[in-house]
Amino acid sequence: MLFLREATGSKCDSAVQSPALLLLRTTCRKMSVQADEGREPLLGTVRVPRVKVDDVLNFIGFGPFQVAAYVMVGLTNMAYGFEALLFALISLKVQDEWSITPVHYANLPALTCICNIVGGAYLSDHYSRVWPYAVSLAMVGVGGVASAFAPDYTTFLLLRFFASFGLMGVPILAYPVLVEFLPVRNRGRVLALLTLLPALAVCVSGGLGWWLIPSYPVLGWRYFTAAIALPSFVAAAARMLFFYESPRFLVSQKKFAQAREVLVAMPSEKIEYDLEQDLGPRSRWPRSLAMILPHIP
């Protein structure tokens, strides 16, 4: 829970405003009247509402910050989708190169699927939403490229296990991160659009395999294995550039000052425009209404 001791006004749809946010607007109005009368707004003279993180996200709305989060998670989901057809497309080439039976080859998808049970949820829930996310993607990239140079089946199996250990953590980490940056009213639509990206990646991956593997009969499967791992490096770099922790995670870890910094970075210029509509020119805004600044005592 957050105490909003300094807040802005916003022309939010009344249908999605919680009672706490309606009270927040009333608080802002009273503080604005105090400023117009030449007095510094005093929080003790008005009731300060208690709101949830989702209330603040609804108040901020959907803007460039959320678009950047969508692009970052979208690249991650595409990296995940590129790996989907690997075992099916390279099976015959791997069996021929190392003279293994289909039964022995089945150890490859079977062993790597064990990673479905592990994932990176514990680290993400207890330590950070950033570095487990980036490390999982880096593991996919490093393991994938290294497996393309494997000299024997055992080495290939171990490297693919390493890559899949990171790969299985990707959907566990990506979806919660995006959801925790979005206003509640936008989550369904945005997540529905997000599911299109891995499907697109699967189509591209299939086309790439259809071209590379027959075109290079000896090394084609190795080129394909390395090529589909490269998007993971791009997605990991995007996560490091979008270096924001989830405000919900920060509040759950009692890191209130850091949560405040993330929420301050979210509002777009539209917030200022709405403020001018509500409270007049910027020069008349009380200092405490300049931008969203949640404090937790």
Short mmCIF file of N, CA and C in Angstrom, two decimals, residues 178-261:
data_model
loop_
_atom_site.label_atom_id
_atom_site.label_comp_id
_atom_site.label_asym_id
_atom_site.label_seq_id
_atom_site.Cartn_x
_atom_site.Cartn_y
_atom_site.Cartn_z
N LEU A 178 5.83 -7.41 -17.44
CA LEU A 178 5.01 -6.51 -18.25
C LEU A 178 3.72 -6.15 -17.53
N VAL A 179 3.06 -7.14 -16.95
CA VAL A 179 1.78 -6.89 -16.27
C VAL A 179 1.96 -5.86 -15.15
N GLU A 180 3.07 -5.93 -14.44
CA GLU A 180 3.28 -5.05 -13.28
C GLU A 180 3.64 -3.62 -13.68
N PHE A 181 3.80 -3.36 -14.97
CA PHE A 181 4.00 -2.00 -15.45
C PHE A 181 2.74 -1.42 -16.10
N LEU A 182 1.72 -2.24 -16.31
CA LEU A 182 0.55 -1.81 -17.08
C LEU A 182 -0.61 -1.41 -16.20
N PRO A 183 -1.40 -0.41 -16.63
CA PRO A 183 -2.68 -0.14 -15.97
C PRO A 183 -3.59 -1.35 -16.11
N VAL A 184 -4.44 -1.56 -15.14
CA VAL A 184 -5.30 -2.74 -15.13
C VAL A 184 -6.16 -2.80 -16.39
N ARG A 185 -6.69 -1.68 -16.82
CA ARG A 185 -7.62 -1.69 -17.94
C ARG A 185 -6.95 -2.03 -19.28
N ASN A 186 -5.62 -1.96 -19.37
CA ASN A 186 -4.92 -2.25 -20.61
C ASN A 186 -4.30 -3.65 -20.65
N ARG A 187 -4.35 -4.38 -19.55
CA ARG A 187 -3.59 -5.62 -19.47
C ARG A 187 -4.10 -6.70 -20.43
N GLY A 188 -5.38 -6.90 -20.51
CA GLY A 188 -5.91 -7.94 -21.38
C GLY A 188 -5.56 -7.72 -22.84
N ARG A 189 -5.77 -6.50 -23.32
CA ARG A 189 -5.50 -6.19 -24.72
C ARG A 189 -4.02 -6.32 -25.05
N VAL A 190 -3.16 -5.79 -24.18
CA VAL A 190 -1.72 -5.82 -24.44
C VAL A 190 -1.19 -7.26 -24.41
N LEU A 191 -1.62 -8.07 -23.46
CA LEU A 191 -1.15 -9.45 -23.39
C LEU A 191 -1.66 -10.26 -24.58
N ALA A 192 -2.87 -9.95 -25.07
CA ALA A 192 -3.36 -10.64 -26.26
C ALA A 192 -2.49 -10.33 -27.47
N LEU A 193 -2.09 -9.06 -27.61
CA LEU A 193 -1.20 -8.69 -28.71
C LEU A 193 0.18 -9.32 -28.55
N LEU A 194 0.59 -9.49 -27.30
CA LEU A 194 1.91 -10.06 -27.04
C LEU A 194 2.02 -11.50 -27.54
N THR A 195 0.92 -12.25 -27.48
CA THR A 195 0.96 -13.65 -27.90
C THR A 195 1.19 -13.80 -29.40
N LEU A 196 1.00 -12.75 -30.17
CA LEU A 196 1.24 -12.83 -31.62
C LEU A 196 2.72 -12.91 -31.94
N LEU A 197 3.58 -12.35 -31.08
CA LEU A 197 5.00 -12.25 -31.40
C LEU A 197 5.72 -13.60 -31.39
N PRO A 198 5.53 -14.46 -30.38
CA PRO A 198 6.19 -15.77 -30.48
C PRO A 198 5.68 -16.59 -31.65
N ALA A 199 4.40 -16.45 -32.01
CA ALA A 199 3.88 -17.16 -33.18
C ALA A 199 4.59 -16.69 -34.45
N LEU A 200 4.82 -15.37 -34.54
CA LEU A 200 5.56 -14.84 -35.68
C LEU A 200 6.99 -15.37 -35.70
N ALA A 201 7.61 -15.46 -34.52
CA ALA A 201 8.98 -15.96 -34.43
C ALA A 201 9.06 -17.42 -34.86
N VAL A 202 8.05 -18.22 -34.51
CA VAL A 202 8.03 -19.62 -34.93
C VAL A 202 8.00 -19.72 -36.45
N CYS A 203 7.20 -18.88 -37.09
CA CYS A 203 7.12 -18.89 -38.56
C CYS A 203 8.46 -18.51 -39.19
N VAL A 204 9.10 -17.47 -38.64
CA VAL A 204 10.40 -17.04 -39.16
C VAL A 204 11.44 -18.12 -38.94
N SER A 205 11.43 -18.73 -37.75
CA SER A 205 12.37 -19.79 -37.45
C SER A 205 12.20 -20.98 -38.39
N GLY A 206 10.96 -21.36 -38.66
CA GLY A 206 10.72 -22.46 -39.59
C GLY A 206 11.24 -22.15 -40.99
N GLY A 207 11.00 -20.92 -41.44
CA GLY A 207 11.51 -20.52 -42.75
C GLY A 207 13.03 -20.51 -42.80
N LEU A 208 13.65 -20.05 -41.72
CA LEU A 208 15.11 -20.02 -41.65
C LEU A 208 15.69 -21.44 -41.70
N GLY A 209 15.07 -22.36 -40.94
CA GLY A 209 15.53 -23.74 -40.98
C GLY A 209 15.31 -24.39 -42.34
N TRP A 210 14.18 -24.10 -42.95
CA TRP A 210 13.88 -24.64 -44.28
C TRP A 210 14.90 -24.19 -45.31
N TRP A 211 15.48 -22.99 -45.11
CA TRP A 211 16.49 -22.47 -46.04
C TRP A 211 17.90 -22.95 -45.69
N LEU A 212 18.30 -22.84 -44.42
CA LEU A 212 19.69 -23.12 -44.05
C LEU A 212 20.05 -24.60 -44.08
N ILE A 213 19.19 -25.45 -43.51
CA ILE A 213 19.57 -26.85 -43.34
C ILE A 213 19.74 -27.58 -44.68
N PRO A 214 18.80 -27.44 -45.65
CA PRO A 214 19.05 -28.09 -46.95
C PRO A 214 20.15 -27.40 -47.76
N SER A 215 20.33 -26.09 -47.59
CA SER A 215 21.30 -25.36 -48.40
C SER A 215 22.74 -25.72 -48.04
N TYR A 216 22.97 -26.10 -46.78
CA TYR A 216 24.31 -26.47 -46.31
C TYR A 216 24.19 -27.86 -45.68
N PRO A 217 24.31 -28.91 -46.48
CA PRO A 217 24.02 -30.27 -46.00
C PRO A 217 24.86 -30.70 -44.81
N VAL A 218 26.09 -30.23 -44.67
CA VAL A 218 26.95 -30.68 -43.58
C VAL A 218 26.81 -29.79 -42.35
N LEU A 219 26.91 -28.48 -42.55
CA LEU A 219 26.93 -27.54 -41.42
C LEU A 219 25.62 -26.76 -41.26
N GLY A 220 24.65 -27.02 -42.10
CA GLY A 220 23.43 -26.22 -42.07
C GLY A 220 22.73 -26.26 -40.72
N TRP A 221 22.68 -27.43 -40.09
CA TRP A 221 21.98 -27.51 -38.80
C TRP A 221 22.73 -26.74 -37.72
N ARG A 222 24.06 -26.67 -37.84
CA ARG A 222 24.85 -25.89 -36.88
C ARG A 222 24.62 -24.38 -37.10
N TYR A 223 24.56 -23.95 -38.35
CA TYR A 223 24.27 -22.54 -38.63
C TYR A 223 22.90 -22.17 -38.07
N PHE A 224 21.94 -23.06 -38.27
CA PHE A 224 20.58 -22.80 -37.80
C PHE A 224 20.54 -22.73 -36.27
N THR A 225 21.23 -23.64 -35.60
CA THR A 225 21.25 -23.65 -34.13
C THR A 225 21.84 -22.36 -33.58
N ALA A 226 22.91 -21.87 -34.20
CA ALA A 226 23.52 -20.61 -33.74
C ALA A 226 22.64 -19.41 -34.08
N ALA A 227 22.02 -19.43 -35.26
CA ALA A 227 21.24 -18.27 -35.71
C ALA A 227 20.04 -18.01 -34.82
N ILE A 228 19.34 -19.07 -34.40
CA ILE A 228 18.13 -18.85 -33.61
C ILE A 228 18.46 -18.47 -32.16
N ALA A 229 19.73 -18.60 -31.76
CA ALA A 229 20.12 -18.19 -30.41
C ALA A 229 20.44 -16.70 -30.34
N LEU A 230 20.75 -16.09 -31.46
CA LEU A 230 21.16 -14.68 -31.47
C LEU A 230 20.08 -13.72 -30.96
N PRO A 231 18.78 -13.92 -31.27
CA PRO A 231 17.77 -12.99 -30.72
C PRO A 231 17.76 -12.92 -29.19
N SER A 232 18.25 -13.95 -28.52
CA SER A 232 18.29 -13.92 -27.06
C SER A 232 19.25 -12.85 -26.55
N PHE A 233 20.34 -12.64 -27.27
CA PHE A 233 21.28 -11.58 -26.88
C PHE A 233 20.63 -10.20 -27.06
N VAL A 234 19.86 -10.05 -28.13
CA VAL A 234 19.16 -8.78 -28.37
C VAL A 234 18.16 -8.52 -27.24
N ALA A 235 17.40 -9.55 -26.86
CA ALA A 235 16.41 -9.40 -25.80
C ALA A 235 17.08 -9.11 -24.46
N ALA A 236 18.22 -9.75 -24.18
CA ALA A 236 18.94 -9.49 -22.93
C ALA A 236 19.45 -8.06 -22.89
N ALA A 237 19.95 -7.57 -24.03
CA ALA A 237 20.41 -6.18 -24.09
C ALA A 237 19.25 -5.21 -23.88
N ALA A 238 18.08 -5.54 -24.45
CA ALA A 238 16.91 -4.68 -24.26
C ALA A 238 16.51 -4.63 -22.79
N ARG A 239 16.61 -5.76 -22.09
CA ARG A 239 16.26 -5.75 -20.66
C ARG A 239 17.23 -4.92 -19.85
N MET A 240 18.50 -4.93 -20.20
CA MET A 240 19.47 -4.14 -19.47
C MET A 240 19.32 -2.65 -19.78
N LEU A 241 18.87 -2.32 -20.98
CA LEU A 241 18.62 -0.92 -21.32
C LEU A 241 17.35 -0.42 -20.61
N PHE A 242 16.34 -1.27 -20.54
CA PHE A 242 15.11 -0.94 -19.82
C PHE A 242 15.29 -1.42 -18.38
N PHE A 243 16.16 -0.72 -17.65
CA PHE A 243 16.62 -1.21 -16.35
C PHE A 243 15.73 -0.68 -15.23
N TYR A 244 14.46 -1.08 -15.28
CA TYR A 244 13.52 -0.67 -14.24
C TYR A 244 13.00 -1.90 -13.52
N GLU A 245 13.03 -1.84 -12.20
CA GLU A 245 12.38 -2.88 -11.41
C GLU A 245 10.88 -2.62 -11.39
N SER A 246 10.12 -3.66 -11.20
CA SER A 246 8.68 -3.52 -11.05
C SER A 246 8.36 -2.79 -9.75
N PRO A 247 7.51 -1.75 -9.80
CA PRO A 247 7.16 -1.06 -8.55
C PRO A 247 6.45 -1.97 -7.56
N ARG A 248 5.66 -2.91 -8.06
CA ARG A 248 4.99 -3.86 -7.17
C ARG A 248 6.03 -4.72 -6.43
N PHE A 249 7.04 -5.18 -7.16
CA PHE A 249 8.10 -5.99 -6.52
C PHE A 249 8.84 -5.16 -5.47
N LEU A 250 9.16 -3.91 -5.80
CA LEU A 250 9.90 -3.06 -4.87
C LEU A 250 9.11 -2.81 -3.59
N VAL A 251 7.80 -2.58 -3.74
CA VAL A 251 6.97 -2.37 -2.56
C VAL A 251 6.90 -3.66 -1.74
N SER A 252 6.82 -4.82 -2.40
CA SER A 252 6.77 -6.08 -1.66
C SER A 252 8.05 -6.34 -0.90
N GLN A 253 9.16 -5.76 -1.37
CA GLN A 253 10.45 -5.90 -0.69
C GLN A 253 10.74 -4.74 0.26
N LYS A 254 9.75 -3.87 0.49
CA LYS A 254 9.88 -2.71 1.38
C LYS A 254 10.89 -1.68 0.87
N LYS A 255 11.14 -1.67 -0.43
CA LYS A 255 12.06 -0.70 -1.03
C LYS A 255 11.23 0.45 -1.58
N PHE A 256 10.67 1.24 -0.67
CA PHE A 256 9.69 2.25 -1.06
C PHE A 256 10.31 3.41 -1.83
N ALA A 257 11.51 3.82 -1.47
CA ALA A 257 12.15 4.93 -2.18
C ALA A 257 12.41 4.57 -3.64
N GLN A 258 12.84 3.34 -3.89
CA GLN A 258 13.09 2.91 -5.27
C GLN A 258 11.78 2.79 -6.05
N ALA A 259 10.73 2.31 -5.38
CA ALA A 259 9.43 2.24 -6.04
C ALA A 259 8.97 3.63 -6.46
N ARG A 260 9.20 4.60 -5.60
CA ARG A 260 8.85 6.00 -5.90
C ARG A 260 9.57 6.48 -7.15
N GLU A 261 10.87 6.16 -7.28
CA GLU A 261 11.64 6.60 -8.44
C GLU A 261 11.10 6.01 -9.74
#
